[in-house]
Tab-separated table of C-alpha atoms in Angstrom:
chain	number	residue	atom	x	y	z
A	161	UNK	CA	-7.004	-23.544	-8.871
A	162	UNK	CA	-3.422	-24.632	-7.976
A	163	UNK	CA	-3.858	-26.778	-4.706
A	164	UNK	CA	-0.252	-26.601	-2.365
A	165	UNK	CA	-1.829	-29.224	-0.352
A	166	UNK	CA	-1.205	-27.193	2.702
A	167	UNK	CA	-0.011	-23.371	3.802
A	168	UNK	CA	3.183	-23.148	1.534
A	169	UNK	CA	5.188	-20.306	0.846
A	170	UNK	CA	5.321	-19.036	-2.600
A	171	UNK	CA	8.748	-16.938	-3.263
A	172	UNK	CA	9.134	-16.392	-6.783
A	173	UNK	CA	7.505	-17.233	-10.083
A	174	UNK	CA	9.250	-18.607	-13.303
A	175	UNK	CA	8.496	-19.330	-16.804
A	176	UNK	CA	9.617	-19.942	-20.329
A	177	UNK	CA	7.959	-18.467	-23.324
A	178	UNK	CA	8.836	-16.898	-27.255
A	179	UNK	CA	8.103	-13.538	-27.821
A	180	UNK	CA	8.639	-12.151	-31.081
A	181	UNK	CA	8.977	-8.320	-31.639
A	182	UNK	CA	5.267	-6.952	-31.414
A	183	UNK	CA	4.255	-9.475	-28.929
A	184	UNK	CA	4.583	-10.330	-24.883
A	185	UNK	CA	3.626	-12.397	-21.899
A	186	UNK	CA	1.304	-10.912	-18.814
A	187	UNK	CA	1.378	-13.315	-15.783
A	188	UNK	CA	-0.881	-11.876	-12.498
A	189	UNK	CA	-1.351	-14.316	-9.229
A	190	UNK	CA	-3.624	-14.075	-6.656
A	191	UNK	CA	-3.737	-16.623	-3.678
A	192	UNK	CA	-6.340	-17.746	-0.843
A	193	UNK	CA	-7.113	-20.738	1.754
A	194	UNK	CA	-10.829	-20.718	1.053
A	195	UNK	CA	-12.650	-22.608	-1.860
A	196	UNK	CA	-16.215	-21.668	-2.904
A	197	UNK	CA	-18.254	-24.656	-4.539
A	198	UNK	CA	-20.978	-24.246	-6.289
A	199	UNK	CA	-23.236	-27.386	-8.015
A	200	UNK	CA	-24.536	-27.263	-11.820
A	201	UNK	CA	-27.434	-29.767	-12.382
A	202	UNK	CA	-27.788	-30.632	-16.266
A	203	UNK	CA	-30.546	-32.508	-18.515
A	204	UNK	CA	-29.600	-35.254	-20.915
A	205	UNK	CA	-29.138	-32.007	-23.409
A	206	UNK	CA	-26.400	-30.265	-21.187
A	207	UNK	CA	-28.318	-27.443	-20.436
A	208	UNK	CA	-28.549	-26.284	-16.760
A	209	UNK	CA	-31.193	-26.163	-14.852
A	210	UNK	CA	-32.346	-25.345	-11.486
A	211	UNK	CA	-32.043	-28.281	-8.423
A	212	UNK	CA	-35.851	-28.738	-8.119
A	213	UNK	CA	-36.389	-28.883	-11.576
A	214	UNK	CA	-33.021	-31.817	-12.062
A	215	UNK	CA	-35.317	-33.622	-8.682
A	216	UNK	CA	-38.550	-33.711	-10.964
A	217	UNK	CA	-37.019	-35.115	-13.961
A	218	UNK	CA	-37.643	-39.159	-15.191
A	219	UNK	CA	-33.738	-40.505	-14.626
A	220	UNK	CA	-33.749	-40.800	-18.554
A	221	UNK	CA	-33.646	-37.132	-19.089
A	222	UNK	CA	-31.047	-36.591	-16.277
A	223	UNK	CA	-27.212	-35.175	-16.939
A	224	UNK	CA	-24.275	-34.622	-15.597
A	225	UNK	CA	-23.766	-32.569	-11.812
A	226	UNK	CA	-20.559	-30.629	-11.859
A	227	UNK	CA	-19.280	-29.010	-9.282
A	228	UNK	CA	-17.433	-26.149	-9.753
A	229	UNK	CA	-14.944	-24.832	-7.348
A	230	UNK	CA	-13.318	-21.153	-7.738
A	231	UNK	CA	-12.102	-18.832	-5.424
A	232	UNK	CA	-13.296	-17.991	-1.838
A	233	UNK	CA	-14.207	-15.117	0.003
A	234	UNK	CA	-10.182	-14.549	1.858
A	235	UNK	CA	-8.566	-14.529	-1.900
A	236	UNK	CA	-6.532	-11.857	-2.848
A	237	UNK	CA	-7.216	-9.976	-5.531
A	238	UNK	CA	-5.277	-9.859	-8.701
A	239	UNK	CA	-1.639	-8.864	-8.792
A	240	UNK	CA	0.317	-6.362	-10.910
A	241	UNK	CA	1.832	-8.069	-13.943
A	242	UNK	CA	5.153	-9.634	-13.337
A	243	UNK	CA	7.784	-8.163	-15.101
A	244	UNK	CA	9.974	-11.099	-15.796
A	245	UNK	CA	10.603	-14.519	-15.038
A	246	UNK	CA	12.190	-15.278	-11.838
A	247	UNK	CA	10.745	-12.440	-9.863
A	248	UNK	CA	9.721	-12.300	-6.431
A	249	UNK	CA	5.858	-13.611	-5.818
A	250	UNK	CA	4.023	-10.473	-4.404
A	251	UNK	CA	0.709	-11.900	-3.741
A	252	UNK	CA	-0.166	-12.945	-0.071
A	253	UNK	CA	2.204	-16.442	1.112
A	254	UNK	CA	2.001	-18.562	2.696
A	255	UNK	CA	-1.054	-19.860	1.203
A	256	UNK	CA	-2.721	-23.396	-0.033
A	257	UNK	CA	-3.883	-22.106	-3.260
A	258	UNK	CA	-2.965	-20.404	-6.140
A	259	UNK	CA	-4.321	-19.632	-9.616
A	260	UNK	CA	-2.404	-17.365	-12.332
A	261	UNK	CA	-3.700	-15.284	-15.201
A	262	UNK	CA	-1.745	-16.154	-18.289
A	263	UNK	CA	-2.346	-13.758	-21.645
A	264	UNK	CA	-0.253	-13.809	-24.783
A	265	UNK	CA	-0.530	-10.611	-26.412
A	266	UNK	CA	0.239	-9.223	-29.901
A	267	UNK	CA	-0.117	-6.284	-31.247
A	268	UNK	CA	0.540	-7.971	-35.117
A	269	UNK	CA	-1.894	-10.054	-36.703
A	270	UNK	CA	0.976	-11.970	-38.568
A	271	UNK	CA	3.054	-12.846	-34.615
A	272	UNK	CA	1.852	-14.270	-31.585
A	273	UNK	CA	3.515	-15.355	-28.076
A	274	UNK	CA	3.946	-18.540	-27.225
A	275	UNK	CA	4.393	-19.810	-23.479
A	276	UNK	CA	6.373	-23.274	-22.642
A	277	UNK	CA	6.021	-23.398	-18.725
A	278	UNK	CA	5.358	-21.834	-15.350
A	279	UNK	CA	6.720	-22.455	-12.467
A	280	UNK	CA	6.274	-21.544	-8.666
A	281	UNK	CA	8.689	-21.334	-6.205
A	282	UNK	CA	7.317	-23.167	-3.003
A	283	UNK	CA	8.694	-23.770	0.071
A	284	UNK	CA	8.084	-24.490	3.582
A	285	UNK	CA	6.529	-21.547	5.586
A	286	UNK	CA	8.359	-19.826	7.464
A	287	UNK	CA	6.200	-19.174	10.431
A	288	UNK	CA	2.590	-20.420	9.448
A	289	UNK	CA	-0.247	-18.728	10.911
A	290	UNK	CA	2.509	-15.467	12.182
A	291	UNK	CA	-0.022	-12.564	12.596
A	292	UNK	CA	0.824	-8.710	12.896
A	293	UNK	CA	-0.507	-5.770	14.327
A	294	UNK	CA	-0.459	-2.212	14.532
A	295	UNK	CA	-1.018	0.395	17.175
A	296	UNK	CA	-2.472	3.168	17.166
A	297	UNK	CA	-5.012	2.551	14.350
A	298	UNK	CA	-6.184	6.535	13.895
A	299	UNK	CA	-3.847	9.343	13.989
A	300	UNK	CA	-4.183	13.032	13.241
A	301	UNK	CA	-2.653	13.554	9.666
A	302	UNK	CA	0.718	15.041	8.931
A	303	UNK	CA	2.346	14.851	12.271
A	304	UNK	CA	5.182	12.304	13.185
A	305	UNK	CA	3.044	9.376	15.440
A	306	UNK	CA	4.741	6.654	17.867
A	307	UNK	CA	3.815	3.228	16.376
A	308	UNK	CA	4.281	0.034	17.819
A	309	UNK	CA	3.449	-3.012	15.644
A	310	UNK	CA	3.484	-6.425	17.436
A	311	UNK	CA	4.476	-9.909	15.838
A	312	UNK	CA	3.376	-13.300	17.334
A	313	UNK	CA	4.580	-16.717	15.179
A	314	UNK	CA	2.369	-19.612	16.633
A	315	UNK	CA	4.343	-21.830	15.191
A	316	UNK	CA	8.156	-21.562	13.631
A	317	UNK	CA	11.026	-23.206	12.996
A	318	UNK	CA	12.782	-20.074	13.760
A	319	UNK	CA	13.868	-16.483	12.134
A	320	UNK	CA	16.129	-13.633	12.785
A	321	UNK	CA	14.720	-10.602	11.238
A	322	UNK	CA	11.809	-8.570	10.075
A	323	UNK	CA	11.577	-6.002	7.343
A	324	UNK	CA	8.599	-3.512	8.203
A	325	UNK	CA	7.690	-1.783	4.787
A	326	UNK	CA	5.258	1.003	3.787
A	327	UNK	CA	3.936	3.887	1.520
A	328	UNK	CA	5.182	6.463	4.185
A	329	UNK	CA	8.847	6.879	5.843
A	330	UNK	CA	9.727	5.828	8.998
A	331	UNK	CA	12.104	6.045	11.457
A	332	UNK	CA	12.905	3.099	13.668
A	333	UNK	CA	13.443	3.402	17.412
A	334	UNK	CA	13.619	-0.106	19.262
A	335	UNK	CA	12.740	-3.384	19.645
A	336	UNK	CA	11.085	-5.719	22.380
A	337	UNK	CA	10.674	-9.604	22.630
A	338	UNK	CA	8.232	-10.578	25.267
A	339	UNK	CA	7.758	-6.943	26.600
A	340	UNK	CA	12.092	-6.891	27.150
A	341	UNK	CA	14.428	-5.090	25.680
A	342	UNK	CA	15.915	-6.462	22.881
A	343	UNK	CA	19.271	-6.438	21.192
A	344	UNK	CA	18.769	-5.732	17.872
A	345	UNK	CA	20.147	-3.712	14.252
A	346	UNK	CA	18.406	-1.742	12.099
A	347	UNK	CA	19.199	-1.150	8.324
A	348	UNK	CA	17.246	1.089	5.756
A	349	UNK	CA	15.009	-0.405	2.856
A	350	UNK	CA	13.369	0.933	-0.338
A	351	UNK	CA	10.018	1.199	1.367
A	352	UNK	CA	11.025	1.063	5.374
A	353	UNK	CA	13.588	-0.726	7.590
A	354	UNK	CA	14.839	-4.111	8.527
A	355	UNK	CA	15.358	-5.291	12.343
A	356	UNK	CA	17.585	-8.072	13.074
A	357	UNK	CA	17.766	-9.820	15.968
A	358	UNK	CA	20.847	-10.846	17.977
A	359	UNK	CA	19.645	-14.454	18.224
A	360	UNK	CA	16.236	-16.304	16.899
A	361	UNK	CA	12.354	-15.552	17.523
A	362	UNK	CA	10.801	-18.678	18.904
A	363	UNK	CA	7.779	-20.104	18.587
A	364	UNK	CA	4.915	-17.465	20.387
A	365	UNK	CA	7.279	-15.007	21.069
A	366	UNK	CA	5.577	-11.678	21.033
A	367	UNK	CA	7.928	-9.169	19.320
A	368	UNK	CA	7.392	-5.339	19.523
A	369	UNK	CA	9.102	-3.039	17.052
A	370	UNK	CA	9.025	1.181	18.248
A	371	UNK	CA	8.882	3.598	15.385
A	372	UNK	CA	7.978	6.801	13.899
A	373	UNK	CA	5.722	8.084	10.493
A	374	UNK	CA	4.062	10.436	9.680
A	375	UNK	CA	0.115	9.761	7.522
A	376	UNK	CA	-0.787	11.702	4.997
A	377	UNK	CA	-3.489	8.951	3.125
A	378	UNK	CA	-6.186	6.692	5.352
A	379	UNK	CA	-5.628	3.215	4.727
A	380	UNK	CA	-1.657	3.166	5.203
A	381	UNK	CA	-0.719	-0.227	5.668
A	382	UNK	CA	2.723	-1.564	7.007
A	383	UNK	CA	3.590	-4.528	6.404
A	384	UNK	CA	5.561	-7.096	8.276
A	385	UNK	CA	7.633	-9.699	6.162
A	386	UNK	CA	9.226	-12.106	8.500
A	387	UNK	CA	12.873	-13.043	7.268
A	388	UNK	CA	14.911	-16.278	8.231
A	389	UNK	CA	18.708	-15.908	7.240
A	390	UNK	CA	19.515	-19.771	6.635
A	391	UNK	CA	16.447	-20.282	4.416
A	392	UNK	CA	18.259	-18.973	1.577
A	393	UNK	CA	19.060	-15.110	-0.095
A	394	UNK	CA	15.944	-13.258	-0.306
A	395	UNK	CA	13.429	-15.656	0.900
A	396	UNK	CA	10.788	-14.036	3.353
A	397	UNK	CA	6.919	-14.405	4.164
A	398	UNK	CA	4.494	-11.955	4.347
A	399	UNK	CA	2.767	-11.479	7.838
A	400	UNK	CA	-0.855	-11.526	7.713
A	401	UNK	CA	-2.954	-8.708	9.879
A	402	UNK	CA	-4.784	-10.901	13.007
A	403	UNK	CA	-4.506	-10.493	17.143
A	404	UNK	CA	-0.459	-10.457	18.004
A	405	UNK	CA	-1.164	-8.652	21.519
A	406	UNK	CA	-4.436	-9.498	23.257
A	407	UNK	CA	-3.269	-5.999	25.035
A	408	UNK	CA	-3.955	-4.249	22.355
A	409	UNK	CA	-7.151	-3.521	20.321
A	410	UNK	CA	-6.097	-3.531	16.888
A	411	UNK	CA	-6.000	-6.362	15.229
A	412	UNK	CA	-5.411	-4.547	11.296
A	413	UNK	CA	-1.672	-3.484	9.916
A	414	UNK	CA	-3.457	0.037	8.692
A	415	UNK	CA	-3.577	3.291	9.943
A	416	UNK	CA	-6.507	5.491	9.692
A	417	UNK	CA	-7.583	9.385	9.401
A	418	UNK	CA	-9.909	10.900	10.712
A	419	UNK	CA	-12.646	11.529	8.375
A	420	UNK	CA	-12.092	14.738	6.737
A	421	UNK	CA	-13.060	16.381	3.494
A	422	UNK	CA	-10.202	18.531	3.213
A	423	UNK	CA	-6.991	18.086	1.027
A	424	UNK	CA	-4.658	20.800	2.956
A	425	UNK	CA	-3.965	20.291	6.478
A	426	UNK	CA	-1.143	21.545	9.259
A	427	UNK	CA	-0.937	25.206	7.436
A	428	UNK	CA	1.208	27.552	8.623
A	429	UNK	CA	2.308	30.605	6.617
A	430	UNK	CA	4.927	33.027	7.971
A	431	UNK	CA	6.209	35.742	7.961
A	432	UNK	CA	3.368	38.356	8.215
A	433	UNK	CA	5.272	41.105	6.493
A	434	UNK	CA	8.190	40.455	4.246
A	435	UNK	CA	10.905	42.905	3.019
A	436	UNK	CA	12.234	41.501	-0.297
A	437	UNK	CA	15.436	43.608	-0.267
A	438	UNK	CA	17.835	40.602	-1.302
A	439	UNK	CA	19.470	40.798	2.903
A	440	UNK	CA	18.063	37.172	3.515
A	441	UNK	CA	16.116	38.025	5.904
A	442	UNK	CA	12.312	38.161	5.642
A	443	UNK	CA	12.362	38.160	1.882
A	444	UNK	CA	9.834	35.147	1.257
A	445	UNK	CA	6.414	34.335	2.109
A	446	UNK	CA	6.575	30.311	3.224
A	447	UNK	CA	3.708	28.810	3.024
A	448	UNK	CA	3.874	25.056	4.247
A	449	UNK	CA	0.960	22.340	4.772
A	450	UNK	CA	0.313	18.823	4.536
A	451	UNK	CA	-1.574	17.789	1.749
A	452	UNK	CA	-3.320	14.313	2.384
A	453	UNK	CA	-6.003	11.780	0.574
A	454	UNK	CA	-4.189	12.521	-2.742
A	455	UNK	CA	-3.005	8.900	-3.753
A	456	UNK	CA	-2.407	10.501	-7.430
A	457	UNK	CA	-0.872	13.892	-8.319
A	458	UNK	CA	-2.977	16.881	-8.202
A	459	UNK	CA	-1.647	20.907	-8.974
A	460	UNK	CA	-1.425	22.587	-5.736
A	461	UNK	CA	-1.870	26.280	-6.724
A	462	UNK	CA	-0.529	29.343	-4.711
A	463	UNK	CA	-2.293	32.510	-5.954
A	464	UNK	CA	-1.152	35.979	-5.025
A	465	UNK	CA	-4.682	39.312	-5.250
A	466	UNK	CA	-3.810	42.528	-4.370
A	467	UNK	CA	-6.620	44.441	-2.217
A	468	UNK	CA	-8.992	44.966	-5.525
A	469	UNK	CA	-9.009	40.970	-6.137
A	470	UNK	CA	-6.424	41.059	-8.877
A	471	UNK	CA	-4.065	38.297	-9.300
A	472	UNK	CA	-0.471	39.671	-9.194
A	473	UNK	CA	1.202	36.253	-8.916
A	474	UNK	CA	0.382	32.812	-9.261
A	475	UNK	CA	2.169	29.445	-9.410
A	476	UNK	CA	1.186	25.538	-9.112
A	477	UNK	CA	3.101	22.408	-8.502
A	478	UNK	CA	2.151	18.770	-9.081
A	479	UNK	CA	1.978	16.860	-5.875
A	480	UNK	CA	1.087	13.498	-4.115
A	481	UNK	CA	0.110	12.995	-0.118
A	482	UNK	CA	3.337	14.345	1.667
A	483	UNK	CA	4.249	17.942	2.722
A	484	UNK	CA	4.500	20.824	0.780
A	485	UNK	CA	6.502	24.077	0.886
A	486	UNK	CA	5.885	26.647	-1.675
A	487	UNK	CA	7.367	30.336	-1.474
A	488	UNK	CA	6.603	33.624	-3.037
A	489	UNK	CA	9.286	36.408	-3.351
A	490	UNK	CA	7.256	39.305	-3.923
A	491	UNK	CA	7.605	39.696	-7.557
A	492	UNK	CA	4.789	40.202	-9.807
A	493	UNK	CA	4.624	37.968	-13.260
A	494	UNK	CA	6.963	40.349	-14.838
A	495	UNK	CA	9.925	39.559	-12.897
A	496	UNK	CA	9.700	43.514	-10.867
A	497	UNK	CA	8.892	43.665	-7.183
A	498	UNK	CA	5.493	44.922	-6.031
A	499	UNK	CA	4.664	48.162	-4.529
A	500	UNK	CA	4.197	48.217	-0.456
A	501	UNK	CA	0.881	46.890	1.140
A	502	UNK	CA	-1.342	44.402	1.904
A	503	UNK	CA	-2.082	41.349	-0.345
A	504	UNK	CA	-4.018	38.171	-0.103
A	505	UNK	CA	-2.650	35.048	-0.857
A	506	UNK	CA	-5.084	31.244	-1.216
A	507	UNK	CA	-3.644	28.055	-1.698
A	508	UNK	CA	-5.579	25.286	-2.946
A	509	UNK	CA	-5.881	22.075	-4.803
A	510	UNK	CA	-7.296	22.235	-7.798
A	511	UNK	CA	-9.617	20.024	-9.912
A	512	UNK	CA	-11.420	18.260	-6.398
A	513	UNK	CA	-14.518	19.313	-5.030
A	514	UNK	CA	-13.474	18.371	-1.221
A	515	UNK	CA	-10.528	21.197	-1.394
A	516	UNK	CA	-10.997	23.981	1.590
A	517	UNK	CA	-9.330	26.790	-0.197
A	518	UNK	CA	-7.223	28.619	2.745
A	519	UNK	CA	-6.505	32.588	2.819
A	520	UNK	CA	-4.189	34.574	4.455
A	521	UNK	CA	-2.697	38.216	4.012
A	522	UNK	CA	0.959	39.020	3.463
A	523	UNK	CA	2.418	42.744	3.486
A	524	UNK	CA	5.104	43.651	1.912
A	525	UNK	CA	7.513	46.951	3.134
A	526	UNK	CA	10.625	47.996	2.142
């Protein structure tokens, strides 16, 4: 356990090491403010034994009592491997301590890694104890929500921007400081949107940013990285989840779904008849839903029966949480239109027992 001495803020991780062809270096952090100690009681052998039975023994046939100290109950758990020196720390920060998971790996008997040093990044926090929020906490799934997620810094030195990131997209509407309007810019990210502020957040400022997402998975987090200019390119510190707004009754940065055992949600199919005649109009059944609690990709199938359960048509695509549009033309599998009438069409996810397979019927005139 690497001991910062205080809340420090860990931005990037460094090291030095040899790695021959065949071999490589795997570095994971995690980081916490809580220790757990726990006290090993020895006889003059070494060999542990329980606390009553160390009390009973003659002093002569007493050992050693270690203590032990490891990682609390608030750690984080394990990161991602880094892929090279010098990148960004992505476990929690600002934090007091630290511990990394160094292995050198080979996959040849005859080479082996070899690792010179490590070294963390560490500088003052930014904001120390800054806690976020989010609000609302539950939303229906698929439709574009109204979020507000508050900021409160106890205690900074001063910043002039936030990045807000997440699994979903969003679309940013406004910002507040102190329930007032505030003048502010917004600029895209990878994973969200960055608001910067016309002049520095003080300390216990409450700051409000306004913006729009749609959930497809429970558990969608947004996080708040708080990001001071004149600290350097690149340097920012991860805001942890607490009580920004007494106002509000969140206290969490992650949205929730209902609880549902269904895959497919939001479907709408249209139109009822189609007339595949090539005049763009009508020529394609669209079937569109919202396919949530799929973290990995799953086939999404779209099967076409005619009235005596046959399939005439069938198709799948690969797909995460997100919408979904998938279309059929009227062809059969051999490329040639099918007659007139009334066929059945079921979409479903396949290879998950939760999937509610959904029907619908489709006619087709010419």
């Amino acid at each position: 356990v690497l001991d910062l001495g205080q809340d420090r803020q860990i931005s990037a991780l460094q090291w030095s090491a040899e790695t021959p062809a065949g071999t490589a270096i795997a570095i994971r952090s995690r980081t916490g403010n809580e220790l757990a100690r726990s006290v090993i009681y020895r006889n003059n052998n070494g060999d542990a034994v329980t606390e009553k039975l160390y009390s009973r023994l003659i002093p002569l046939f007493r050992g050693a009592i270690d203590t032990v100290v490891s990682a609390g109950a608030d750690w984080s758990s394990w990161s991602s491997p880094y892929a090279a020196s010098g990148a960004r720390f992505v476990s929690p920060s600002p934090r007091r301590y630290v511990e990394l998971d160094v292995r050198l790996l080979s996959d040849l008997p005859s080479s082996a890694a070899s690792l010179d040093w490590v070294s963390l990044q560490v500088e003052d926090a930014i904001a120390p104890g800054a806690v976020s929020e989010i609000h609302p906490v539950e939303v229906a799934p698929g439709t574009e929500h109204d979020f507000r997620l508050f900021l409160r810094a106890p205690r900074t030195k001063g910043f002039d921007a936030v990045d807000v990131e997440s699994s979903t997209s969003m679309r940013f509407i406004g910002a507040r400081r102190n329930g007032a309007f505030a003048a502010a810019s917004a600029a895209p990210l990878a994973r969200g949107f960055q608001v910067r502020f016309a002049d520095r957040v003080h300390s216990e400022e409450l700051v409000e940013l306004s913006f729009a997402a749609s959930i497809y998975v429970p558990g969608t987090r947004f996080d708040a990285y708080i990001v001071d200019s004149e600290s350097g390119d690149g340097f920012r510190q991860l805001v942890d989840a607490g009580d920004a707004n007494g106002d509000v009754v969140s206290s969490t940065d992650v949205v929730r779904l209902p609880i549902a055992s269904g895959i497919l949600a939001n479907l709408t199919a249209s139109p009822a008849v189609i007339t595949p005649n090539g005049d763009g109009i009508n020529d394609r059944l669209r079937v569109t839903t919202d396919i949530i609690n799929l973290v990995e990709g799953r086939p999404i199938r779209l099967r076409v029966f005619d009235m005596a359960g046959r399939i005439v048509w069938s198709t799948a695509e690969s797909r995460q949480a997100g919408p979904f549009v998938i279309e059929w033309d009227g062809h059969g599998p051999d490329g040639a239109l099918l007659p007139p009438g009334n066929y059945v069409w079921r979409i479903e996810a396949e290879g998950d027992a939760r999937t509610q397979s959904d029907l619908g019927i489709v006619a087709i005139i010419y």
